[in-house]
């Protein structure tokens, strides 16, 4: 089963995303900040990191950078209300990362996740 690591500091959004991804057949480990998500990444491999960009303790871009250092094959998708932030070249976000802008439909999320994992 494909394992997804989710980092999202908004509790309702996180629960919503976990349920949608689990219903689509994915195994999901979720965290409310980048630091705890990073510690989990160091313990076991995940196929996909799905992360909010703006979070306390460690933002999503820093988390993604560290995740790809640990595992160059991990796929990264940012969820954000601020797409311009993610796409800023100075951010050093992983080159192949996808950005999904809020608000989005769960169907769209699942479709994007499937496409990214298949790429």
CSV table of C-alpha atoms in Angstrom, one decimal:
chain,number,residue,atom,x,y,z
A,1,UNK,CA,0.0,0.0,0.0
A,2,UNK,CA,1.3,3.5,-0.9
A,3,UNK,CA,2.3,5.5,2.2
A,4,UNK,CA,1.6,9.2,2.4
A,5,UNK,CA,3.1,11.5,5.0
A,6,UNK,CA,0.8,14.5,5.6
A,7,UNK,CA,1.8,17.7,7.4
A,8,UNK,CA,-1.0,20.2,7.9
A,9,UNK,CA,-1.4,22.4,10.9
A,10,UNK,CA,-5.2,23.0,10.5
A,11,UNK,CA,-6.9,20.2,12.4
A,12,UNK,CA,-10.1,20.1,10.4
A,13,UNK,CA,-8.3,20.3,7.1
A,14,UNK,CA,-5.9,17.5,8.2
A,15,UNK,CA,-8.8,15.2,9.2
A,16,UNK,CA,-10.6,15.9,6.0
A,17,UNK,CA,-7.5,15.1,3.9
A,18,UNK,CA,-6.6,11.9,5.9
A,19,UNK,CA,-10.2,10.6,5.4
A,20,UNK,CA,-10.2,11.4,1.6
A,21,UNK,CA,-6.8,9.7,1.1
A,22,UNK,CA,-7.6,6.7,3.2
A,23,UNK,CA,-10.9,6.3,1.2
A,24,UNK,CA,-8.8,6.3,-2.0
A,25,UNK,CA,-6.8,3.4,-0.6
A,26,UNK,CA,-3.7,5.1,0.7
A,27,UNK,CA,-2.0,4.6,4.1
A,28,UNK,CA,-1.6,8.1,5.7
A,29,UNK,CA,0.5,9.2,8.6
A,30,UNK,CA,-0.5,12.8,9.6
A,31,UNK,CA,1.2,15.5,11.7
A,32,UNK,CA,0.3,19.0,12.7
A,33,UNK,CA,3.7,20.5,12.1
A,34,UNK,CA,6.8,20.0,9.9
A,35,UNK,CA,9.2,19.1,12.7
A,36,UNK,CA,7.2,16.0,13.9
A,37,UNK,CA,6.6,15.0,10.3
A,38,UNK,CA,10.3,15.2,9.6
A,39,UNK,CA,11.1,12.9,12.6
A,40,UNK,CA,8.7,10.3,11.3
A,41,UNK,CA,10.3,10.5,7.8
A,42,UNK,CA,13.6,9.6,9.4
A,43,UNK,CA,12.0,6.4,10.8
A,44,UNK,CA,10.4,5.0,7.7
A,45,UNK,CA,10.1,5.7,4.0
A,46,UNK,CA,7.0,7.3,2.4
A,47,UNK,CA,6.2,7.5,-1.3
A,48,UNK,CA,4.6,11.0,-1.0
A,49,UNK,CA,5.0,14.0,1.2
A,50,UNK,CA,1.8,16.1,1.2
A,51,UNK,CA,2.5,19.3,3.1
A,52,UNK,CA,1.0,22.7,3.8
A,53,UNK,CA,3.6,25.4,3.3
A,54,UNK,CA,2.8,27.8,6.2
A,55,UNK,CA,3.2,25.9,9.4
A,56,UNK,CA,4.7,26.4,12.9
A,57,UNK,CA,8.1,25.0,13.9
A,58,UNK,CA,9.2,24.0,10.4
A,59,UNK,CA,7.5,25.2,7.2
A,60,UNK,CA,6.5,22.9,4.3
A,61,UNK,CA,9.3,24.0,2.0
A,62,UNK,CA,12.0,23.3,4.7
A,63,UNK,CA,10.3,19.9,5.4
A,64,UNK,CA,10.3,19.1,1.6
A,65,UNK,CA,13.9,20.0,1.3
A,66,UNK,CA,14.9,17.8,4.2
A,67,UNK,CA,12.6,15.0,2.9
A,68,UNK,CA,14.3,15.0,-0.5
A,69,UNK,CA,17.7,14.9,1.2
A,70,UNK,CA,16.7,11.8,3.1
A,71,UNK,CA,15.0,10.2,0.1
A,72,UNK,CA,15.6,11.7,-3.3
A,73,UNK,CA,12.8,9.6,-4.8
A,74,UNK,CA,10.0,10.9,-2.5
A,75,UNK,CA,7.3,12.8,-4.4
A,76,UNK,CA,6.3,16.2,-2.9
A,77,UNK,CA,3.0,18.0,-3.2
A,78,UNK,CA,2.4,21.4,-1.4
A,79,UNK,CA,-1.1,22.4,-0.4
A,80,UNK,CA,-1.4,26.1,0.0
A,81,UNK,CA,-3.5,29.2,-0.1
A,82,UNK,CA,-0.4,31.0,-1.3
A,83,UNK,CA,0.7,29.4,-4.6
A,84,UNK,CA,3.1,32.2,-5.5
A,85,UNK,CA,5.1,31.4,-2.3
A,86,UNK,CA,5.7,27.9,-3.4
A,87,UNK,CA,6.7,28.8,-6.9
A,88,UNK,CA,9.2,31.4,-5.9
A,89,UNK,CA,12.6,30.1,-7.2
A,90,UNK,CA,14.4,31.5,-4.1
A,91,UNK,CA,12.4,29.1,-1.9
A,92,UNK,CA,14.6,26.2,-2.9
A,93,UNK,CA,11.5,24.0,-3.0
A,94,UNK,CA,12.1,20.6,-4.7
A,95,UNK,CA,12.0,21.1,-8.5
A,96,UNK,CA,9.4,18.4,-9.2
A,97,UNK,CA,7.1,19.4,-6.4
A,98,UNK,CA,3.4,19.9,-7.3
A,99,UNK,CA,1.3,22.7,-5.9
A,100,UNK,CA,-2.4,22.3,-5.1
A,101,UNK,CA,-4.0,25.6,-4.3
A,102,UNK,CA,-6.7,25.9,-1.7
A,103,UNK,CA,-9.6,25.7,-1.9
A,104,UNK,CA,-9.7,22.4,-3.9
A,105,UNK,CA,-12.1,19.5,-4.1
A,106,UNK,CA,-11.2,16.2,-2.6
A,107,UNK,CA,-11.6,14.5,-6.0
A,108,UNK,CA,-9.0,16.9,-7.4
A,109,UNK,CA,-6.6,16.1,-4.5
A,110,UNK,CA,-6.9,12.4,-5.1
A,111,UNK,CA,-6.5,12.7,-8.9
A,112,UNK,CA,-3.4,14.9,-8.4
A,113,UNK,CA,-1.9,12.4,-5.9
A,114,UNK,CA,-2.6,9.5,-8.3
A,115,UNK,CA,-0.9,11.4,-11.2
A,116,UNK,CA,2.1,12.4,-9.1
A,117,UNK,CA,2.6,8.9,-7.8
A,118,UNK,CA,2.3,7.4,-11.3
A,119,UNK,CA,4.8,9.9,-12.8
